[in-house]
Coordinates of C-alpha atoms in Angstrom, one line a residue:
Chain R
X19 CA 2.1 -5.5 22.4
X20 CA 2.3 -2.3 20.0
X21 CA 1.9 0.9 21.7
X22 CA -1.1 2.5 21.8
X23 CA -2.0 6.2 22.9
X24 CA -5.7 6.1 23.5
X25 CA -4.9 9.7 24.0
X26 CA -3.1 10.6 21.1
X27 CA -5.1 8.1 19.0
X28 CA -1.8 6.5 18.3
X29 CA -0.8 3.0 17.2
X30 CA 2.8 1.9 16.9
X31 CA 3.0 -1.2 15.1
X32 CA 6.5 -3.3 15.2
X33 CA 6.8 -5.6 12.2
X34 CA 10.5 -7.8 12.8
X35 CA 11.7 -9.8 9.5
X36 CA 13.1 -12.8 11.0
X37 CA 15.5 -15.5 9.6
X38 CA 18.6 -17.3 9.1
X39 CA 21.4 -15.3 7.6
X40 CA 21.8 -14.4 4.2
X41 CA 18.2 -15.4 3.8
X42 CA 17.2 -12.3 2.7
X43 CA 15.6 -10.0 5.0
X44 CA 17.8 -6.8 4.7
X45 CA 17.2 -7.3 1.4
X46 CA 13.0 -7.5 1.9
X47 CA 13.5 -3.7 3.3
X48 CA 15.4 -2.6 0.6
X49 CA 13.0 -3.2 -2.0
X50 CA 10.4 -1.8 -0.1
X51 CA 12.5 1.5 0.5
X52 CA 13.5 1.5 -3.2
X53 CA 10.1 1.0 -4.3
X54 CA 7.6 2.8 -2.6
X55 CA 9.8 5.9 -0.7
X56 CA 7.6 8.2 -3.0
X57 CA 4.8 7.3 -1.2
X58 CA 5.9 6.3 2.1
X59 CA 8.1 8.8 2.5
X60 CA 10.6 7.7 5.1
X61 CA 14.2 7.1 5.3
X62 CA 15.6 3.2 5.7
X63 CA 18.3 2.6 8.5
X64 CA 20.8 0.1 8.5
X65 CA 24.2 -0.6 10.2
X66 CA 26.2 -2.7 8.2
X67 CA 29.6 -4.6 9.0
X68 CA 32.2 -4.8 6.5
X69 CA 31.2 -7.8 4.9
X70 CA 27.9 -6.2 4.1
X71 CA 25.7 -8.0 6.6
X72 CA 23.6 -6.6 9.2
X73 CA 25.2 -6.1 12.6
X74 CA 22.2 -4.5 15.1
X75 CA 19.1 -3.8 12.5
X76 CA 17.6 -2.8 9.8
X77 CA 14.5 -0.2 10.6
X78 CA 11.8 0.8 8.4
X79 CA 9.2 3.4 9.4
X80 CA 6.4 4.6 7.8
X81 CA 3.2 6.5 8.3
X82 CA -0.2 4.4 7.0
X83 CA -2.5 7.2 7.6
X84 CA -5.7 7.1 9.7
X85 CA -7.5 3.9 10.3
X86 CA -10.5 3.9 12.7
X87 CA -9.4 7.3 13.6
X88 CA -6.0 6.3 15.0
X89 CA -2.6 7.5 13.7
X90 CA -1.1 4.3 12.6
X91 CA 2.7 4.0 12.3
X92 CA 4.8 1.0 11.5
X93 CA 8.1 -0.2 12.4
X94 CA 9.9 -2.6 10.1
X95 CA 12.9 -4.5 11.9
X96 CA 15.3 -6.8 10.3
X97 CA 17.1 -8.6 13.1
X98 CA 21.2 -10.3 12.3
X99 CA 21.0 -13.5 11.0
X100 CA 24.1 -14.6 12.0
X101 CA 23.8 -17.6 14.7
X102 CA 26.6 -15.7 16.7
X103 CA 23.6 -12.3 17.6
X104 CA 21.4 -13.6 19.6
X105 CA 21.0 -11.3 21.7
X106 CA 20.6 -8.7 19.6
X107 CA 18.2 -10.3 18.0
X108 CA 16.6 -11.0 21.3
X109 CA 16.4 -7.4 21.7
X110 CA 15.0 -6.4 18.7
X111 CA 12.3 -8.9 18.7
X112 CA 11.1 -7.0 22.1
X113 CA 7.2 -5.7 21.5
X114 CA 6.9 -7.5 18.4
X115 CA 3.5 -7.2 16.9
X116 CA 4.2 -9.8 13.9
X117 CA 7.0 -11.7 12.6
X118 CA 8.0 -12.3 8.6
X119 CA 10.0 -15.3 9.0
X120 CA 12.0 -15.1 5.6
X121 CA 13.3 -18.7 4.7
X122 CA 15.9 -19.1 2.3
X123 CA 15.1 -21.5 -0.4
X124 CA 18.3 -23.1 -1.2
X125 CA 18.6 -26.7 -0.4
X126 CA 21.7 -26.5 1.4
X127 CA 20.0 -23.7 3.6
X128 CA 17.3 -26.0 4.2
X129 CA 19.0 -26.7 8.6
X130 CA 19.7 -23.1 9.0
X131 CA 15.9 -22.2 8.3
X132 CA 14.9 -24.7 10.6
X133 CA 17.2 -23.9 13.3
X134 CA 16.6 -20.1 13.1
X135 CA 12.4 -20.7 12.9
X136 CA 13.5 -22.8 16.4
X137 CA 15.3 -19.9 17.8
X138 CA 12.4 -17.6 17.3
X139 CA 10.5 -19.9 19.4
X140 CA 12.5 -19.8 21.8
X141 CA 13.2 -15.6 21.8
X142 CA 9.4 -15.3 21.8
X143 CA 8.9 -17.8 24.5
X144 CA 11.5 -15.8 26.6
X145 CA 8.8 -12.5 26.3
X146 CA 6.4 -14.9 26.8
X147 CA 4.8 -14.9 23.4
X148 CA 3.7 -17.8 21.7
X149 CA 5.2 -18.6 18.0
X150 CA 1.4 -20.3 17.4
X151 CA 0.1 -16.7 18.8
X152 CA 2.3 -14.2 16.5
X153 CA 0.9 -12.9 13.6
X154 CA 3.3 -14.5 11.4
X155 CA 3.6 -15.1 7.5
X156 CA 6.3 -17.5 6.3
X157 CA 8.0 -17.0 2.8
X158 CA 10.6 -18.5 0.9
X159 CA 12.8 -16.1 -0.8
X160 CA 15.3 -16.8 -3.5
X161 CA 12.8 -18.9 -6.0
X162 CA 14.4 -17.1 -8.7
X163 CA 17.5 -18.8 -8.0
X164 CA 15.9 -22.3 -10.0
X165 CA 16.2 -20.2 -12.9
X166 CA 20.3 -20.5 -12.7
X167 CA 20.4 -24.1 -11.9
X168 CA 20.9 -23.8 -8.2
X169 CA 19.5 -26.4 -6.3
X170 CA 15.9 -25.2 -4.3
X171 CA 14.0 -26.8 -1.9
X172 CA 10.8 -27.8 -2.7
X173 CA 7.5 -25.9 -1.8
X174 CA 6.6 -29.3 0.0
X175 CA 9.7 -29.6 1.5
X176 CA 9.6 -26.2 2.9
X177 CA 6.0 -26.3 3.9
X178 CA 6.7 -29.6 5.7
X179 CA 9.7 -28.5 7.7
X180 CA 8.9 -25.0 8.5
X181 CA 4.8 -24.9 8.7
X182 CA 3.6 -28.1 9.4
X183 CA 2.0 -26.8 13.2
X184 CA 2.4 -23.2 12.3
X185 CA -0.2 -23.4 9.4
X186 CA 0.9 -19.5 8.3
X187 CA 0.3 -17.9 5.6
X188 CA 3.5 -18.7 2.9
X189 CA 4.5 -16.3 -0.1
X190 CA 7.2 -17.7 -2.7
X191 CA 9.0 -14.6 -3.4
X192 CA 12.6 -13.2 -5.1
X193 CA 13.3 -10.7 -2.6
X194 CA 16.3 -9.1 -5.1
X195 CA 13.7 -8.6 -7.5
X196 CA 10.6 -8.1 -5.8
X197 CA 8.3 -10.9 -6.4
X198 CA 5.9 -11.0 -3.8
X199 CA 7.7 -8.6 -1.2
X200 CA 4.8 -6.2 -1.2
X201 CA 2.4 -9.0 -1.0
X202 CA 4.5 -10.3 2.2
X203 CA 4.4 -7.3 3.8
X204 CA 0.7 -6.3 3.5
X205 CA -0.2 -9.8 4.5
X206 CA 1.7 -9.4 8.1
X207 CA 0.7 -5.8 8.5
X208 CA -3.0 -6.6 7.6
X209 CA -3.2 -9.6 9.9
X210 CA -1.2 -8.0 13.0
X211 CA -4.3 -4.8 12.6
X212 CA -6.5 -7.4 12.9
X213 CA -5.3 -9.2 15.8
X214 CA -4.8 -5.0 17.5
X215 CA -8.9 -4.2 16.4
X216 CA -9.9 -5.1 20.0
X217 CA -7.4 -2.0 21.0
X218 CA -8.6 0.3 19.1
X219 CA -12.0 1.5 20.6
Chain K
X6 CA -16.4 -7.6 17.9
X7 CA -19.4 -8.2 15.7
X8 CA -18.4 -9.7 11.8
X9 CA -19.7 -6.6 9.9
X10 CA -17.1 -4.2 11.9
X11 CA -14.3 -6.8 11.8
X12 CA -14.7 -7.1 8.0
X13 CA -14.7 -2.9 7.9
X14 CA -12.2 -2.6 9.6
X15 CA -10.2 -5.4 7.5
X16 CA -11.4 -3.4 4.5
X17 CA -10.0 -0.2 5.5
X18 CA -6.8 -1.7 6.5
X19 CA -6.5 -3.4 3.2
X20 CA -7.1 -0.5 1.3
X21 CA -4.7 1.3 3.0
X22 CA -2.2 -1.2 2.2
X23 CA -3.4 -0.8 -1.1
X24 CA -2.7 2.9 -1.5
X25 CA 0.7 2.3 0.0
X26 CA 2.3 -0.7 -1.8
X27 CA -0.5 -1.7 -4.6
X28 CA 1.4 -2.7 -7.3
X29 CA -0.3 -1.0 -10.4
X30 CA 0.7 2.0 -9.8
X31 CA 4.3 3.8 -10.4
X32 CA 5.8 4.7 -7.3
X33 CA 9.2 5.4 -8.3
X34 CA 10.0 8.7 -10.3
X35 CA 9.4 12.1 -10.9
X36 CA 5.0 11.9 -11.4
X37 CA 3.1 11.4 -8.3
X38 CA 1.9 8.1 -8.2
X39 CA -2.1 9.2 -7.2
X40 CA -1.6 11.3 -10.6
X41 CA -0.7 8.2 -13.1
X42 CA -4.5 7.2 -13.6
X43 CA -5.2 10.5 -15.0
X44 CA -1.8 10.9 -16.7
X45 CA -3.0 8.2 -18.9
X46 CA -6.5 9.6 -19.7
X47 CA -5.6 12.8 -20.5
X48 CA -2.5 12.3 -22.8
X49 CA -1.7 8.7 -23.9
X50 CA -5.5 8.7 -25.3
X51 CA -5.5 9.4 -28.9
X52 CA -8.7 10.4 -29.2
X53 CA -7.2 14.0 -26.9
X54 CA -5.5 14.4 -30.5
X55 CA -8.8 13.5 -32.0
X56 CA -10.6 16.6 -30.5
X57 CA -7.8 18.8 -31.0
X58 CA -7.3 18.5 -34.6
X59 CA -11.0 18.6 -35.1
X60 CA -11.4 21.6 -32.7
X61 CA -7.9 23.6 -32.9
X62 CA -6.2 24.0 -29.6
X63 CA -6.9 27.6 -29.0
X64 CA -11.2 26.5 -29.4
X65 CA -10.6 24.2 -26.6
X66 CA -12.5 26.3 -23.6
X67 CA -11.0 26.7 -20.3
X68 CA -12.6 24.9 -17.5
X69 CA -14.1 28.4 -16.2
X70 CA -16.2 28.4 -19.3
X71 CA -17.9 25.4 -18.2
X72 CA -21.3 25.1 -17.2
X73 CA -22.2 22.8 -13.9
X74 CA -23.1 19.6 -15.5
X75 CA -25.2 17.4 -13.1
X76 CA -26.3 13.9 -13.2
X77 CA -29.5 12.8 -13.0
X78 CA -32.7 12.6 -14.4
X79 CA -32.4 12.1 -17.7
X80 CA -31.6 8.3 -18.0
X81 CA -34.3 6.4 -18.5
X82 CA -35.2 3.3 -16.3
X83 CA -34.1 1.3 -19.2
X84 CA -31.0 3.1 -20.4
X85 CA -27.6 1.3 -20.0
X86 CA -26.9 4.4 -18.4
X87 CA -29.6 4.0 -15.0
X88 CA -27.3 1.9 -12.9
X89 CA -24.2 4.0 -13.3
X90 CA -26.4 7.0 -12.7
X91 CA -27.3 5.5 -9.6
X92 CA -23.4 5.0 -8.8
X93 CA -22.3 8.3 -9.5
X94 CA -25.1 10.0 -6.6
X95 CA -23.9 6.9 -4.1
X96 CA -20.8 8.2 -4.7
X97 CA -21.8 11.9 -3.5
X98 CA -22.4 10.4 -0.2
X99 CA -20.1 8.1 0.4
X100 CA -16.8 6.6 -1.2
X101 CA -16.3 2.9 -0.5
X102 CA -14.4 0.3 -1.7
X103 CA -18.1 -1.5 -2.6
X104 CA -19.2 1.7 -4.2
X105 CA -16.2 2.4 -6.3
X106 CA -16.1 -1.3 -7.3
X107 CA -19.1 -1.6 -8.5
X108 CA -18.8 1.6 -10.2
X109 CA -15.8 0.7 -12.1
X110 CA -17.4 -2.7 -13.0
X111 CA -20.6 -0.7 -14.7
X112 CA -18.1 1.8 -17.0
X113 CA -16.3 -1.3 -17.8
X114 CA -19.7 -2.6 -19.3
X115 CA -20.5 0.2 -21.2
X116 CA -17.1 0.3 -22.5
X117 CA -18.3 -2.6 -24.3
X118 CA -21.9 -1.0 -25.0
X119 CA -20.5 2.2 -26.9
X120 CA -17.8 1.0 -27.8
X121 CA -17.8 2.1 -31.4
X122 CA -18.7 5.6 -30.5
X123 CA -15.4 7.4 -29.9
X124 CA -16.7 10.6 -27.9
X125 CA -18.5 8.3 -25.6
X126 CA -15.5 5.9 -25.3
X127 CA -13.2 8.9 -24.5
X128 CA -15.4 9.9 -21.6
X129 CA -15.8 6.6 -20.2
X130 CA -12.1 6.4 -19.9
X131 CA -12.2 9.2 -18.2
X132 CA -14.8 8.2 -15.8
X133 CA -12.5 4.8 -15.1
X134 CA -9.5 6.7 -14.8
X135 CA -11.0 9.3 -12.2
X136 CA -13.0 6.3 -10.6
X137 CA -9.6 4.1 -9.6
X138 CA -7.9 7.4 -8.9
X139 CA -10.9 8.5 -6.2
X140 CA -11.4 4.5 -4.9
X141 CA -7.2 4.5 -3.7
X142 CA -7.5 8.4 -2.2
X143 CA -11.0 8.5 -1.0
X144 CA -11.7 11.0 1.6
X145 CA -8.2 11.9 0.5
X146 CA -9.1 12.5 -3.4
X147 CA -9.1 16.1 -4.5
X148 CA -12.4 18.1 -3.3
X149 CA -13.0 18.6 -7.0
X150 CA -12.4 15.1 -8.0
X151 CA -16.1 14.1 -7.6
X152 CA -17.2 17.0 -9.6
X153 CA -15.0 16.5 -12.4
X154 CA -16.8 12.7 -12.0
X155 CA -20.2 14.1 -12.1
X156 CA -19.3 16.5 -15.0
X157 CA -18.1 13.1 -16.9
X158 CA -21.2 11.1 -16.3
X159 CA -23.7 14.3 -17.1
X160 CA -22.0 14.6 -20.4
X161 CA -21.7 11.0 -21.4
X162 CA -25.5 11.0 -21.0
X163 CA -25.5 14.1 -23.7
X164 CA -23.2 12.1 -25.9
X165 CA -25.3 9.1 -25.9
X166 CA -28.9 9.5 -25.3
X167 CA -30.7 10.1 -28.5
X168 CA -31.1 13.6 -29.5
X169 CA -29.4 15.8 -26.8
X170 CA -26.3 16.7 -29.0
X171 CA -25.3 16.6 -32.4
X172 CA -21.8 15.8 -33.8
X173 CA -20.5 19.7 -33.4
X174 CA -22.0 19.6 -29.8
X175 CA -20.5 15.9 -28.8
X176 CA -16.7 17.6 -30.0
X177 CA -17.3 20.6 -28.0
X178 CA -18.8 18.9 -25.1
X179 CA -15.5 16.5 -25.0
X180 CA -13.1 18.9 -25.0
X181 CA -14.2 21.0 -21.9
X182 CA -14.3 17.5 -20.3
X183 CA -10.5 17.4 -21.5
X184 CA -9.8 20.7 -19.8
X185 CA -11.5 20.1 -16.4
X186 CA -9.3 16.9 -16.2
X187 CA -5.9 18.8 -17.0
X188 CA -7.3 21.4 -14.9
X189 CA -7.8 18.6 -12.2
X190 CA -4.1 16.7 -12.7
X191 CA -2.5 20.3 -11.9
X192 CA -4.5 21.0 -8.4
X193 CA -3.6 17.4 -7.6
X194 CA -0.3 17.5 -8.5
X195 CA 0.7 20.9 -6.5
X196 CA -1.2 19.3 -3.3
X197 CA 1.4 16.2 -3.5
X198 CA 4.3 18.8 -3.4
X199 CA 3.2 20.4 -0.3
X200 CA 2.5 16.7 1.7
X201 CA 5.8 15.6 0.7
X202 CA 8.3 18.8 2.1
X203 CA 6.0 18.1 5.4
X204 CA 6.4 14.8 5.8
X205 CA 10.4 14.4 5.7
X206 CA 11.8 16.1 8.9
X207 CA 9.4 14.3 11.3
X208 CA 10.4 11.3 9.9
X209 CA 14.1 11.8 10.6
X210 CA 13.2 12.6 14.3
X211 CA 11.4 9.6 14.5
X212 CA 13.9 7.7 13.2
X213 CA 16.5 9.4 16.0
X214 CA 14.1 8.7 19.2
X215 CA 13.3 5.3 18.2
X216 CA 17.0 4.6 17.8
X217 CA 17.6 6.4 20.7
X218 CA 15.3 4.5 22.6
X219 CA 16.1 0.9 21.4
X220 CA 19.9 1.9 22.4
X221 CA 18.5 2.8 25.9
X222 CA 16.6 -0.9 26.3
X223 CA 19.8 -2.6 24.8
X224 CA 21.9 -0.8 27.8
X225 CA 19.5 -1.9 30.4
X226 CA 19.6 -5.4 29.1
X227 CA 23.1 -5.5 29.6
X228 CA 23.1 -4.2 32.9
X229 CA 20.7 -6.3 34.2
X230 CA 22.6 -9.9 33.1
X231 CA 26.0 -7.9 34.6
X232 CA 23.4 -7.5 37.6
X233 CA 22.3 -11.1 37.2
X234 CA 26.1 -12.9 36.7
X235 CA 27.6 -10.4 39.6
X236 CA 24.4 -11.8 42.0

């Protein structure tokens, strides 16, 4: 539930980009960061471990301005994707307002997205959230990849496996360069407002 | 929640978003990014070159020399002009996403109307180019954006109605359109400076307390499974 000062006429809104590892989520913030700092205006933490890959989180926070006359701020979270963090990831996914799942699209990838969409089901379940309830967008990164021969699941395949009961909203994107990051993420941060609006008298 | 105030407040969201990670817009780089629609008006439009040449730079008058120009009144009911007339007052009162669209939609038509008259096309660039720039800022647009828009529209309709300017007049009348844009970019361009020193250090705090407090849940989930294994 995000955390609103009716007081204030706060919103805190906590976006979490979920996913196997080395799907692509880190890299989802990054772009973002690179791409729009001038206007967001914020500064991107991450904690890294040697091997370049995300060892607690990534966090993302930005101001959106006034909406309905409340201060809206949103948190972007990356959680580890390695199989080995789950509590960590546990942790982060703790007041989650909506969840990016970011799939990887590579075929041999193809159990690891499955397995990790199964273990957010389960972290949610364990706050006693619904994966069917979330606001939650789906979308398979690295479709750029086709272009240097590397095998890809197909969008059928992906939509079958992953979002046969969930019916979300899916996004092909290239995380590394872009394609339909910013599209993701106004997708998940338009539908988790929507599902607050009752909030915000 | 009735449907008309879900689908405001959906539109207001959106257009946030919009402002924020809208992709045709450059966010990246020295220029502010609320500043590139007018960036392009003002100097990647030959037809600036046009009216200097014909004018000489030092004849170009400052935007103190110029006369309020305000809409209305002259556009007949069947002018090409009446319906964007009637956009420019709606947009007096009140800036919406419906407004601006359909206001961008009616310069875009009479791009094609006057198309072969160059001081008209120049201002109607400029009206598009100060429309898209007040639709994304809205309430947040520069106080003297709308007037620069009504100064547009009052002299498009002295370019193109029959008999309110000749060619001498059009040249003059274009170029202290010219000035109140550059005149414009400026006062928008030192009010980005100022947001953006402001904005830094509270971001850094935030970033520390939410750390700080996400460091302070992680410890009590730990203690509570050592609670739960020593039980």
């Amino acid at each position: 539930m995000a955390f609103i000062n009716l007081k204030k006429r706060e919103v805190q809104v906590k976006i979490v980009y979920y996913g196997p590892g080395r799907g692509g989520k880190t890299t989802n913030l990054e772009y973002i960061y690179n791409k729009f700092n001038q206007r967001i205006q914020t500064q991107m933490v991450t904690i890294k471990t040697q091997g370049d890959r995300t060892l607690f989180f990534d966090f993302l926070p930005f101001d959106m301005g006034k909406i309905k006359g409340y201060d809206v701020k949103v948190q972007l979270y990356t959680v580890p994707g390695q199989v080995k963090y789950n509590a960590t990831r546990k942790l982060v996914l703790r007041g989650v307002d909506g969840v990016v799942f970011v799939a990887d699209s590579m075929t041999v990838r193809r159990k690891h997205n499955m397995l990790s969409l199964k273990n957010l089901q389960q972290n949610l379940a364990s706050y006693k959230k619904s994966i069917f309830k979330v606001p939650l967008v789906l979308q398979f990164n690295k479709r750029d990849l086709a272009e240097q021969g590397i095998p890809l699941l197909s969008l059928e395949t992906m939509q079958r496996d992953l979002n046969t009961h969930l019916k979300a909203p899916t996004f092909e994107a290239s995380a590394i360069v872009g394609t339909n990051v910013p599209e993701t993420l106004k997708k998940i941060i338009s539908m988790t407002m929507l599902s607050l609006e009752k909030e915000l008298k | 929640m009735d449907e008309e105030a879900r689908k405001t407040f959906a539109d207001e969201v959106d257009s946030r978003l919009e402002d924020l990670f809208g992709e045709d817009e450059k966010p990246t780089g020295e220029d502010a990014p609320s500043l590139e629609d007018l960036e392009i008006a003002v100097e990647a439009d030959p037809a600036e070159e046009v009216v200097e040449a014909l004018l000489g730079k030092d004849e170009v008058p400052t935007a103190q020399d110029l006369p309020e120009a305000e809409p209305g009144g002259t556009a007949g009911e069947t002018s090409p002009l009446r319906e964007l007339r009637s956009m420019v007052l709606s947009i007096d009162w009140e800036i919406t996403d419906e407004v601006m669209g359909t206001f961008l939609d009616q310069v875009e038509s009479l791009k094609g109307a006057y198309g072969q008259d160059r001081w008209a096309s120049l201002l109607l660039q400029g009206l598009s180019s100060l429309g898209r720039y007040i639709r994304r800022r809205k309430g947040k647009a520069h106080p003297n954006s709308i007037n620069v828009l009504k100064s547009l529209y009052g002299s498009l309709e002295k370019v193109v109605l029959p008999g309110k300017a000749d060619e001498d007049e059009k040249k003059r009348i274009v170029a202290r359109e010219l000035e109140r844009f550059r005149e414009l970019k400026k006062d928008v361009a030192v009010g980005r400076g100022r947001a953006a020193t402001v904005l830094q250090r509270p971001a850094l705090e935030e970033i520390k307390e939410v750390i700080r407090s996400e460091f302070a849940k992680l410890r009590a989930e730990l203690r509570s499974m050592l609670q739960g294994k020593s039980d």
